[in-house]
Amino acid sequence: MDRFWRGGLAAVSAIVAISGVALVLLGEGLDRAEKWVSIAGVLLSVVFGGAGAVFGFLHWRRSEIAKEVPTSAAGEGADTSAVASSAGPVPSPDLRHAQGVQVGDGNIQENRFF
């Protein structure tokens, strides 16, 4: 089914569901409808709050995993296929004692750590 038709079907279904809930609440009267809405609000806030906490945790965990650096040295089973110009292991730079880092074709970026 096309995305347009699925979106339209979802919108029509949502309108029908909301209209049905509104008709039921109108038939209940103001006092009972207020109680039903309060109960529904609590349940929805718990569900959406829990879902937000789970998605937040998963996003945080994914970002923490992305920050991790592989512990094996390149050449000892590490995948170096992403570096096309490298014929051997890729050395990791020691930036604590670096005086300059070559960026591009001959441009030097000065790194001074005091």
Short mmCIF file of the N, C-alpha and C atoms (twelve columns), coordinates in Angstrom:
data_MODEL
# 
_entry.id   MODEL 
# 
loop_
_atom_site.group_PDB 
_atom_site.id 
_atom_site.type_symbol 
_atom_site.label_atom_id 
_atom_site.label_alt_id 
_atom_site.label_comp_id 
_atom_site.label_asym_id 
_atom_site.label_seq_id 
_atom_site.Cartn_x 
_atom_site.Cartn_y 
_atom_site.Cartn_z 
_atom_site.pdbx_PDB_model_num 
ATOM 1   N N  . MET A 1   0.849   -1.179 0.000  1 
ATOM 2   C CA . MET A 1   0.000   0.000  0.000  1 
ATOM 3   C C  . MET A 1   0.893   1.240  0.000  1 
ATOM 4   N N  . ASP A 2   0.522   2.227  -0.702 1 
ATOM 5   C CA . ASP A 2   1.277   3.462  -0.817 1 
ATOM 6   C C  . ASP A 2   1.301   4.214  0.507  1 
ATOM 7   N N  . ARG A 3   2.377   4.961  0.755  1 
ATOM 8   C CA . ARG A 3   2.497   5.712  2.008  1 
ATOM 9   C C  . ARG A 3   1.374   6.731  2.172  1 
ATOM 10  N N  . PHE A 4   0.977   7.328  1.078  1 
ATOM 11  C CA . PHE A 4   -0.095  8.314  1.130  1 
ATOM 12  C C  . PHE A 4   -1.382  7.682  1.632  1 
ATOM 13  N N  . TRP A 5   -1.716  6.514  1.087  1 
ATOM 14  C CA . TRP A 5   -2.960  5.851  1.486  1 
ATOM 15  C C  . TRP A 5   -2.881  5.328  2.913  1 
ATOM 16  N N  . ARG A 6   -1.704  4.848  3.313  1 
ATOM 17  C CA . ARG A 6   -1.561  4.388  4.705  1 
ATOM 18  C C  . ARG A 6   -1.703  5.549  5.671  1 
ATOM 19  N N  . GLY A 7   -1.121  6.692  5.326  1 
ATOM 20  C CA . GLY A 7   -1.257  7.880  6.172  1 
ATOM 21  C C  . GLY A 7   -2.692  8.357  6.247  1 
ATOM 22  N N  . GLY A 8   -3.363  8.349  5.101  1 
ATOM 23  C CA . GLY A 8   -4.769  8.749  5.086  1 
ATOM 24  C C  . GLY A 8   -5.636  7.798  5.892  1 
ATOM 25  N N  . LEU A 9   -5.375  6.494  5.770  1 
ATOM 26  C CA . LEU A 9   -6.125  5.506  6.544  1 
ATOM 27  C C  . LEU A 9   -5.880  5.679  8.042  1 
ATOM 28  N N  . ALA A 10  -4.640  5.976  8.418  1 
ATOM 29  C CA . ALA A 10  -4.325  6.207  9.833  1 
ATOM 30  C C  . ALA A 10  -5.032  7.459  10.349 1 
ATOM 31  N N  . ALA A 11  -5.065  8.510  9.544  1 
ATOM 32  C CA . ALA A 11  -5.735  9.743  9.964  1 
ATOM 33  C C  . ALA A 11  -7.240  9.532  10.116 1 
ATOM 34  N N  . VAL A 12  -7.852  8.840  9.167  1 
ATOM 35  C CA . VAL A 12  -9.293  8.574  9.249  1 
ATOM 36  C C  . VAL A 12  -9.593  7.689  10.459 1 
ATOM 37  N N  . SER A 13  -8.759  6.690  10.709 1 
ATOM 38  C CA . SER A 13  -8.956  5.820  11.864 1 
ATOM 39  C C  . SER A 13  -8.844  6.599  13.171 1 
ATOM 40  N N  . ALA A 14  -7.887  7.517  13.248 1 
ATOM 41  C CA . ALA A 14  -7.725  8.327  14.454 1 
ATOM 42  C C  . ALA A 14  -8.941  9.226  14.661 1 
ATOM 43  N N  . ILE A 15  -9.456  9.820  13.606 1 
ATOM 44  C CA . ILE A 15  -10.638 10.690 13.716 1 
ATOM 45  C C  . ILE A 15  -11.851 9.889  14.167 1 
ATOM 46  N N  . VAL A 16  -12.032 8.693  13.610 1 
ATOM 47  C CA . VAL A 16  -13.160 7.841  14.008 1 
ATOM 48  C C  . VAL A 16  -13.031 7.433  15.474 1 
ATOM 49  N N  . ALA A 17  -11.822 7.063  15.906 1 
ATOM 50  C CA . ALA A 17  -11.616 6.652  17.297 1 
ATOM 51  C C  . ALA A 17  -11.868 7.801  18.255 1 
ATOM 52  N N  . ILE A 18  -11.373 8.994  17.944 1 
ATOM 53  C CA . ILE A 18  -11.581 10.160 18.810 1 
ATOM 54  C C  . ILE A 18  -13.055 10.532 18.857 1 
ATOM 55  N N  . SER A 19  -13.726 10.448 17.725 1 
ATOM 56  C CA . SER A 19  -15.161 10.747 17.700 1 
ATOM 57  C C  . SER A 19  -15.939 9.751  18.541 1 
ATOM 58  N N  . GLY A 20  -15.563 8.483  18.473 1 
ATOM 59  C CA . GLY A 20  -16.225 7.462  19.285 1 
ATOM 60  C C  . GLY A 20  -16.027 7.706  20.774 1 
ATOM 61  N N  . VAL A 21  -14.826 8.044  21.161 1 
ATOM 62  C CA . VAL A 21  -14.547 8.347  22.579 1 
ATOM 63  C C  . VAL A 21  -15.338 9.574  23.009 1 
ATOM 64  N N  . ALA A 22  -15.402 10.584 22.158 1 
ATOM 65  C CA . ALA A 22  -16.149 11.797 22.498 1 
ATOM 66  C C  . ALA A 22  -17.632 11.491 22.676 1 
ATOM 67  N N  . LEU A 23  -18.190 10.650 21.825 1 
ATOM 68  C CA . LEU A 23  -19.613 10.293 21.946 1 
ATOM 69  C C  . LEU A 23  -19.877 9.511  23.239 1 
ATOM 70  N N  . VAL A 24  -18.989 8.613  23.598 1 
ATOM 71  C CA . VAL A 24  -19.145 7.857  24.841 1 
ATOM 72  C C  . VAL A 24  -19.078 8.792  26.039 1 
ATOM 73  N N  . LEU A 25  -18.124 9.720  26.021 1 
ATOM 74  C CA . LEU A 25  -17.987 10.659 27.142 1 
ATOM 75  C C  . LEU A 25  -19.180 11.596 27.240 1 
ATOM 76  N N  . LEU A 26  -19.741 12.000 26.109 1 
ATOM 77  C CA . LEU A 26  -20.936 12.850 26.140 1 
ATOM 78  C C  . LEU A 26  -22.121 12.109 26.753 1 
ATOM 79  N N  . GLY A 27  -22.207 10.820 26.505 1 
ATOM 80  C CA . GLY A 27  -23.295 10.029 27.059 1 
ATOM 81  C C  . GLY A 27  -23.126 9.747  28.553 1 
ATOM 82  N N  . GLU A 28  -21.924 9.823  29.063 1 
ATOM 83  C CA . GLU A 28  -21.654 9.538  30.471 1 
ATOM 84  C C  . GLU A 28  -22.067 10.680 31.399 1 
ATOM 85  N N  . GLY A 29  -22.070 11.856 30.921 1 
ATOM 86  C CA . GLY A 29  -22.337 13.005 31.790 1 
ATOM 87  C C  . GLY A 29  -21.011 13.634 32.212 1 
ATOM 88  N N  . LEU A 30  -21.084 14.850 32.712 1 
ATOM 89  C CA . LEU A 30  -19.886 15.624 33.002 1 
ATOM 90  C C  . LEU A 30  -19.051 15.015 34.126 1 
ATOM 91  N N  . ASP A 31  -19.656 14.593 35.209 1 
ATOM 92  C CA . ASP A 31  -18.905 14.090 36.357 1 
ATOM 93  C C  . ASP A 31  -18.192 12.781 36.019 1 
ATOM 94  N N  . ARG A 32  -18.927 11.843 35.431 1 
ATOM 95  C CA . ARG A 32  -18.308 10.549 35.098 1 
ATOM 96  C C  . ARG A 32  -17.296 10.692 33.963 1 
ATOM 97  N N  . ALA A 33  -17.547 11.579 33.009 1 
ATOM 98  C CA . ALA A 33  -16.608 11.803 31.916 1 
ATOM 99  C C  . ALA A 33  -15.295 12.368 32.442 1 
ATOM 100 N N  . GLU A 34  -15.394 13.263 33.427 1 
ATOM 101 C CA . GLU A 34  -14.179 13.828 34.020 1 
ATOM 102 C C  . GLU A 34  -13.350 12.736 34.696 1 
ATOM 103 N N  . LYS A 35  -14.004 11.797 35.352 1 
ATOM 104 C CA . LYS A 35  -13.287 10.693 35.993 1 
ATOM 105 C C  . LYS A 35  -12.614 9.800  34.949 1 
ATOM 106 N N  . TRP A 36  -13.329 9.495  33.852 1 
ATOM 107 C CA . TRP A 36  -12.743 8.671  32.803 1 
ATOM 108 C C  . TRP A 36  -11.535 9.358  32.162 1 
ATOM 109 N N  . VAL A 37  -11.656 10.644 31.933 1 
ATOM 110 C CA . VAL A 37  -10.552 11.386 31.316 1 
ATOM 111 C C  . VAL A 37  -9.353  11.429 32.258 1 
ATOM 112 N N  . SER A 38  -9.595  11.564 33.556 1 
ATOM 113 C CA . SER A 38  -8.493  11.559 34.517 1 
ATOM 114 C C  . SER A 38  -7.778  10.215 34.518 1 
ATOM 115 N N  . ILE A 39  -8.536  9.138  34.504 1 
ATOM 116 C CA . ILE A 39  -7.930  7.802  34.482 1 
ATOM 117 C C  . ILE A 39  -7.137  7.596  33.191 1 
ATOM 118 N N  . ALA A 40  -7.720  7.978  32.070 1 
ATOM 119 C CA . ALA A 40  -7.030  7.826  30.785 1 
ATOM 120 C C  . ALA A 40  -5.761  8.677  30.746 1 
ATOM 121 N N  . GLY A 41  -5.829  9.881  31.308 1 
ATOM 122 C CA . GLY A 41  -4.652  10.744 31.328 1 
ATOM 123 C C  . GLY A 41  -3.515  10.151 32.142 1 
ATOM 124 N N  . VAL A 42  -3.840  9.557  33.287 1 
ATOM 125 C CA . VAL A 42  -2.808  8.922  34.103 1 
ATOM 126 C C  . VAL A 42  -2.187  7.749  33.357 1 
ATOM 127 N N  . LEU A 43  -3.022  6.918  32.754 1 
ATOM 128 C CA . LEU A 43  -2.498  5.760  32.032 1 
ATOM 129 C C  . LEU A 43  -1.629  6.173  30.847 1 
ATOM 130 N N  . LEU A 44  -2.094  7.161  30.085 1 
ATOM 131 C CA . LEU A 44  -1.305  7.613  28.936 1 
ATOM 132 C C  . LEU A 44  0.009   8.253  29.363 1 
ATOM 133 N N  . SER A 45  -0.008  9.020  30.457 1 
ATOM 134 C CA . SER A 45  1.238   9.651  30.906 1 
ATOM 135 C C  . SER A 45  2.235   8.610  31.398 1 
ATOM 136 N N  . VAL A 46  1.758   7.546  32.045 1 
ATOM 137 C CA . VAL A 46  2.656   6.477  32.473 1 
ATOM 138 C C  . VAL A 46  3.236   5.744  31.269 1 
ATOM 139 N N  . VAL A 47  2.394   5.444  30.297 1 
ATOM 140 C CA . VAL A 47  2.871   4.730  29.100 1 
ATOM 141 C C  . VAL A 47  3.877   5.569  28.326 1 
ATOM 142 N N  . PHE A 48  3.532   6.835  28.050 1 
ATOM 143 C CA . PHE A 48  4.447   7.684  27.283 1 
ATOM 144 C C  . PHE A 48  5.696   8.050  28.078 1 
ATOM 145 N N  . GLY A 49  5.574   8.215  29.382 1 
ATOM 146 C CA . GLY A 49  6.747   8.482  30.203 1 
ATOM 147 C C  . GLY A 49  7.693   7.298  30.216 1 
ATOM 148 N N  . GLY A 50  7.139   6.085  30.347 1 
ATOM 149 C CA . GLY A 50  7.981   4.888  30.302 1 
ATOM 150 C C  . GLY A 50  8.640   4.704  28.953 1 
ATOM 151 N N  . ALA A 51  7.871   4.940  27.891 1 
ATOM 152 C CA . ALA A 51  8.446   4.814  26.545 1 
ATOM 153 C C  . ALA A 51  9.547   5.848  26.327 1 
ATOM 154 N N  . GLY A 52  9.343   7.066  26.813 1 
ATOM 155 C CA . GLY A 52  10.382  8.090  26.686 1 
ATOM 156 C C  . GLY A 52  11.637  7.721  27.455 1 
ATOM 157 N N  . ALA A 53  11.472  7.142  28.644 1 
ATOM 158 C CA . ALA A 53  12.630  6.718  29.427 1 
ATOM 159 C C  . ALA A 53  13.388  5.597  28.717 1 
ATOM 160 N N  . VAL A 54  12.658  4.643  28.141 1 
ATOM 161 C CA . VAL A 54  13.308  3.540  27.426 1 
ATOM 162 C C  . VAL A 54  14.043  4.061  26.198 1 
ATOM 163 N N  . PHE A 55  13.393  4.912  25.394 1 
ATOM 164 C CA . PHE A 55  14.049  5.450  24.209 1 
ATOM 165 C C  . PHE A 55  15.236  6.335  24.583 1 
ATOM 166 N N  . GLY A 56  15.115  7.097  25.649 1 
ATOM 167 C CA . GLY A 56  16.250  7.902  26.103 1 
ATOM 168 C C  . GLY A 56  17.417  7.045  26.521 1 
ATOM 169 N N  . PHE A 57  17.147  5.962  27.257 1 
ATOM 170 C CA . PHE A 57  18.217  5.056  27.667 1 
ATOM 171 C C  . PHE A 57  18.871  4.412  26.462 1 
ATOM 172 N N  . LEU A 58  18.056  3.959  25.493 1 
ATOM 173 C CA . LEU A 58  18.622  3.329  24.300 1 
ATOM 174 C C  . LEU A 58  19.469  4.305  23.499 1 
ATOM 175 N N  . HIS A 59  19.021  5.549  23.381 1 
ATOM 176 C CA . HIS A 59  19.798  6.561  22.661 1 
ATOM 177 C C  . HIS A 59  21.104  6.841  23.386 1 
ATOM 178 N N  . TRP A 60  21.055  6.967  24.714 1 
ATOM 179 C CA . TRP A 60  22.267  7.204  25.497 1 
ATOM 180 C C  . TRP A 60  23.224  6.032  25.348 1 
ATOM 181 N N  . ARG A 61  22.696  4.818  25.410 1 
ATOM 182 C CA . ARG A 61  23.540  3.632  25.312 1 
ATOM 183 C C  . ARG A 61  24.187  3.552  23.932 1 
ATOM 184 N N  . ARG A 62  23.416  3.865  22.880 1 
ATOM 185 C CA . ARG A 62  23.954  3.845  21.522 1 
ATOM 186 C C  . ARG A 62  25.055  4.883  21.363 1 
ATOM 187 N N  . SER A 63  24.892  6.062  21.965 1 
ATOM 188 C CA . SER A 63  25.932  7.083  21.856 1 
ATOM 189 C C  . SER A 63  27.169  6.688  22.655 1 
ATOM 190 N N  . GLU A 64  26.999  5.988  23.777 1 
ATOM 191 C CA . GLU A 64  28.148  5.524  24.553 1 
ATOM 192 C C  . GLU A 64  28.910  4.447  23.792 1 
ATOM 193 N N  . ILE A 65  28.196  3.569  23.099 1 
ATOM 194 C CA . ILE A 65  28.857  2.517  22.327 1 
ATOM 195 C C  . ILE A 65  29.623  3.129  21.164 1 
ATOM 196 N N  . ALA A 66  29.070  4.170  20.551 1 
ATOM 197 C CA . ALA A 66  29.737  4.819  19.430 1 
ATOM 198 C C  . ALA A 66  31.013  5.523  19.858 1 
ATOM 199 N N  . LYS A 67  31.092  5.954  21.126 1 
ATOM 200 C CA . LYS A 67  32.282  6.644  21.621 1 
ATOM 201 C C  . LYS A 67  33.429  5.688  21.927 1 
ATOM 202 N N  . GLU A 68  33.124  4.423  22.142 1 
ATOM 203 C CA . GLU A 68  34.154  3.467  22.522 1 
ATOM 204 C C  . GLU A 68  35.160  3.291  21.399 1 
ATOM 205 N N  . VAL A 69  36.421  3.142  21.773 1 
ATOM 206 C CA . VAL A 69  37.500  2.921  20.826 1 
ATOM 207 C C  . VAL A 69  37.871  1.453  20.897 1 
ATOM 208 N N  . PRO A 70  38.093  0.803  19.769 1 
ATOM 209 C CA . PRO A 70  38.478  -0.610 19.819 1 
ATOM 210 C C  . PRO A 70  39.773  -0.785 20.595 1 
ATOM 211 N N  . THR A 71  39.825  -1.826 21.420 1 
ATOM 212 C CA . THR A 71  40.992  -2.030 22.270 1 
ATOM 213 C C  . THR A 71  42.106  -2.771 21.557 1 
ATOM 214 N N  . SER A 72  41.811  -3.522 20.507 1 
ATOM 215 C CA . SER A 72  42.868  -4.249 19.807 1 
ATOM 216 C C  . SER A 72  43.603  -3.302 18.876 1 
ATOM 217 N N  . ALA A 73  44.891  -3.514 18.771 1 
ATOM 218 C CA . ALA A 73  45.696  -2.676 17.882 1 
ATOM 219 C C  . ALA A 73  45.406  -3.060 16.437 1 
ATOM 220 N N  . ALA A 74  45.496  -2.097 15.544 1 
ATOM 221 C CA . ALA A 74  45.264  -2.380 14.130 1 
ATOM 222 C C  . ALA A 74  46.315  -3.362 13.653 1 
ATOM 223 N N  . GLY A 75  45.902  -4.357 12.936 1 
ATOM 224 C CA . GLY A 75  46.820  -5.377 12.473 1 
ATOM 225 C C  . GLY A 75  46.719  -6.636 13.310 1 
ATOM 226 N N  . GLU A 76  46.132  -6.555 14.481 1 
ATOM 227 C CA . GLU A 76  45.936  -7.723 15.336 1 
ATOM 228 C C  . GLU A 76  44.477  -8.153 15.289 1 
ATOM 229 N N  . GLY A 77  43.924  -8.264 14.123 1 
ATOM 230 C CA . GLY A 77  42.546  -8.696 13.975 1 
ATOM 231 C C  . GLY A 77  41.574  -7.545 13.798 1 
ATOM 232 N N  . ALA A 78  42.054  -6.313 13.871 1 
ATOM 233 C CA . ALA A 78  41.174  -5.168 13.693 1 
ATOM 234 C C  . ALA A 78  40.899  -4.968 12.214 1 
ATOM 235 N N  . ASP A 79  39.755  -4.410 11.904 1 
ATOM 236 C CA . ASP A 79  39.359  -4.199 10.525 1 
ATOM 237 C C  . ASP A 79  39.960  -2.893 10.031 1 
ATOM 238 N N  . THR A 80  40.884  -2.980 9.077  1 
ATOM 239 C CA . THR A 80  41.494  -1.780 8.505  1 
ATOM 240 C C  . THR A 80  40.990  -1.535 7.090  1 
ATOM 241 N N  . SER A 81  39.909  -2.199 6.681  1 
ATOM 242 C CA . SER A 81  39.414  -2.043 5.319  1 
ATOM 243 C C  . SER A 81  38.833  -0.659 5.073  1 
ATOM 244 N N  . ALA A 82  38.464  0.087  6.136  1 
ATOM 245 C CA . ALA A 82  37.890  1.417  5.960  1 
ATOM 246 C C  . ALA A 82  38.944  2.418  5.521  1 
ATOM 247 N N  . VAL A 83  40.211  2.130  5.771  1 
ATOM 248 C CA . VAL A 83  41.293  3.027  5.379  1 
ATOM 249 C C  . VAL A 83  41.834  2.531  4.048  1 
ATOM 250 N N  . ALA A 84  41.447  3.212  2.977  1 
ATOM 251 C CA . ALA A 84  41.774  2.730  1.637  1 
ATOM 252 C C  . ALA A 84  43.247  2.900  1.297  1 
ATOM 253 N N  . SER A 85  43.887  3.971  1.784  1 
ATOM 254 C CA . SER A 85  45.261  4.243  1.393  1 
ATOM 255 C C  . SER A 85  46.265  3.543  2.287  1 
ATOM 256 N N  . SER A 86  45.834  2.859  3.317  1 
ATOM 257 C CA . SER A 86  46.747  2.238  4.254  1 
ATOM 258 C C  . SER A 86  47.053  0.816  3.826  1 
ATOM 259 N N  . ALA A 87  48.337  0.488  3.740  1 
ATOM 260 C CA . ALA A 87  48.731  -0.867 3.389  1 
ATOM 261 C C  . ALA A 87  49.004  -1.697 4.641  1 
ATOM 262 N N  . GLY A 88  49.187  -1.036 5.769  1 
ATOM 263 C CA . GLY A 88  49.498  -1.743 7.010  1 
ATOM 264 C C  . GLY A 88  48.657  -1.220 8.148  1 
ATOM 265 N N  . PRO A 89  49.096  -1.501 9.348  1 
ATOM 266 C CA . PRO A 89  48.338  -1.039 10.517 1 
ATOM 267 C C  . PRO A 89  48.346  0.486  10.625 1 
ATOM 268 N N  . VAL A 90  47.263  1.023  11.140 1 
ATOM 269 C CA . VAL A 90  47.126  2.458  11.297 1 
ATOM 270 C C  . VAL A 90  47.587  2.833  12.701 1 
ATOM 271 N N  . PRO A 91  48.646  3.654  12.823 1 
ATOM 272 C CA . PRO A 91  49.110  4.006  14.165 1 
ATOM 273 C C  . PRO A 91  48.158  4.993  14.823 1 
ATOM 274 N N  . SER A 92  48.021  4.869  16.115 1 
ATOM 275 C CA . SER A 92  47.200  5.835  16.837 1 
ATOM 276 C C  . SER A 92  48.103  6.973  17.296 1 
ATOM 277 N N  . PRO A 93  47.707  8.214  17.046 1 
ATOM 278 C CA . PRO A 93  48.583  9.342  17.398 1 
ATOM 279 C C  . PRO A 93  48.599  9.592  18.901 1 
ATOM 280 N N  . ASP A 94  49.753  10.021 19.394 1 
ATOM 281 C CA . ASP A 94  49.905  10.409 20.789 1 
ATOM 282 C C  . ASP A 94  49.868  11.932 20.819 1 
ATOM 283 N N  . LEU A 95  48.714  12.519 21.134 1 
ATOM 284 C CA . LEU A 95  48.537  13.962 21.041 1 
ATOM 285 C C  . LEU A 95  49.112  14.715 22.231 1 
ATOM 286 N N  . ARG A 96  49.520  14.007 23.266 1 
ATOM 287 C CA . ARG A 96  50.095  14.706 24.430 1 
ATOM 288 C C  . ARG A 96  51.430  15.348 24.083 1 
ATOM 289 N N  . HIS A 97  52.196  14.714 23.188 1 
ATOM 290 C CA . HIS A 97  53.519  15.240 22.843 1 
ATOM 291 C C  . HIS A 97  53.585  15.713 21.394 1 
ATOM 292 N N  . ALA A 98  52.453  15.942 20.771 1 
ATOM 293 C CA . ALA A 98  52.434  16.332 19.359 1 
ATOM 294 C C  . ALA A 98  52.780  17.815 19.226 1 
ATOM 295 N N  . GLN A 99  53.578  18.126 18.215 1 
ATOM 296 C CA . GLN A 99  53.918  19.504 17.911 1 
ATOM 297 C C  . GLN A 99  53.082  20.045 16.762 1 
ATOM 298 N N  . GLY A 100 52.659  19.181 15.890 1 
ATOM 299 C CA . GLY A 100 51.850  19.588 14.754 1 
ATOM 300 C C  . GLY A 100 51.236  18.370 14.103 1 
ATOM 301 N N  . VAL A 101 50.089  18.549 13.501 1 
ATOM 302 C CA . VAL A 101 49.410  17.458 12.820 1 
ATOM 303 C C  . VAL A 101 49.157  17.908 11.397 1 
ATOM 304 N N  . GLN A 102 49.530  17.063 10.439 1 
ATOM 305 C CA . GLN A 102 49.329  17.425 9.045  1 
ATOM 306 C C  . GLN A 102 47.873  17.242 8.683  1 
ATOM 307 N N  . VAL A 103 47.290  18.299 8.122  1 
ATOM 308 C CA . VAL A 103 45.896  18.266 7.706  1 
ATOM 309 C C  . VAL A 103 45.866  18.541 6.213  1 
ATOM 310 N N  . GLY A 104 45.439  17.564 5.435  1 
ATOM 311 C CA . GLY A 104 45.366  17.757 3.991  1 
ATOM 312 C C  . GLY A 104 46.727  17.704 3.348  1 
ATOM 313 N N  . ASP A 105 46.975  18.552 2.334  1 
ATOM 314 C CA . ASP A 105 48.235  18.553 1.580  1 
ATOM 315 C C  . ASP A 105 49.172  19.629 2.097  1 
ATOM 316 N N  . GLY A 106 49.921  19.318 3.137  1 
ATOM 317 C CA . GLY A 106 50.946  20.224 3.614  1 
ATOM 318 C C  . GLY A 106 50.474  21.276 4.592  1 
ATOM 319 N N  . ASN A 107 49.230  21.369 4.892  1 
ATOM 320 C CA . ASN A 107 48.764  22.328 5.880  1 
ATOM 321 C C  . ASN A 107 49.052  21.775 7.271  1 
ATOM 322 N N  . ILE A 108 49.611  22.586 8.123  1 
ATOM 323 C CA . ILE A 108 49.988  22.145 9.468  1 
ATOM 324 C C  . ILE A 108 49.069  22.809 10.478 1 
ATOM 325 N N  . GLN A 109 48.502  21.996 11.348 1 
ATOM 326 C CA . GLN A 109 47.692  22.500 12.450 1 
ATOM 327 C C  . GLN A 109 48.541  22.377 13.714 1 
ATOM 328 N N  . GLU A 110 48.773  23.488 14.374 1 
ATOM 329 C CA . GLU A 110 49.573  23.482 15.582 1 
ATOM 330 C C  . GLU A 110 48.761  23.032 16.772 1 
ATOM 331 N N  . ASN A 111 49.293  22.088 17.534 1 
ATOM 332 C CA . ASN A 111 48.669  21.619 18.765 1 
ATOM 333 C C  . ASN A 111 49.638  21.889 19.906 1 
ATOM 334 N N  . ARG A 112 49.274  22.767 20.769 1 
ATOM 335 C CA . ARG A 112 50.138  23.072 21.910 1 
ATOM 336 C C  . ARG A 112 49.352  22.824 23.184 1 
ATOM 337 N N  . PHE A 113 49.805  21.842 23.920 1 
ATOM 338 C CA . PHE A 113 49.162  21.493 25.175 1 
ATOM 339 C C  . PHE A 113 50.035  21.936 26.322 1 
ATOM 340 N N  . PHE A 114 49.543  22.840 27.122 1 
ATOM 341 C CA . PHE A 114 50.341  23.360 28.237 1 
ATOM 342 C C  . PHE A 114 49.849  22.792 29.544 1 
# 
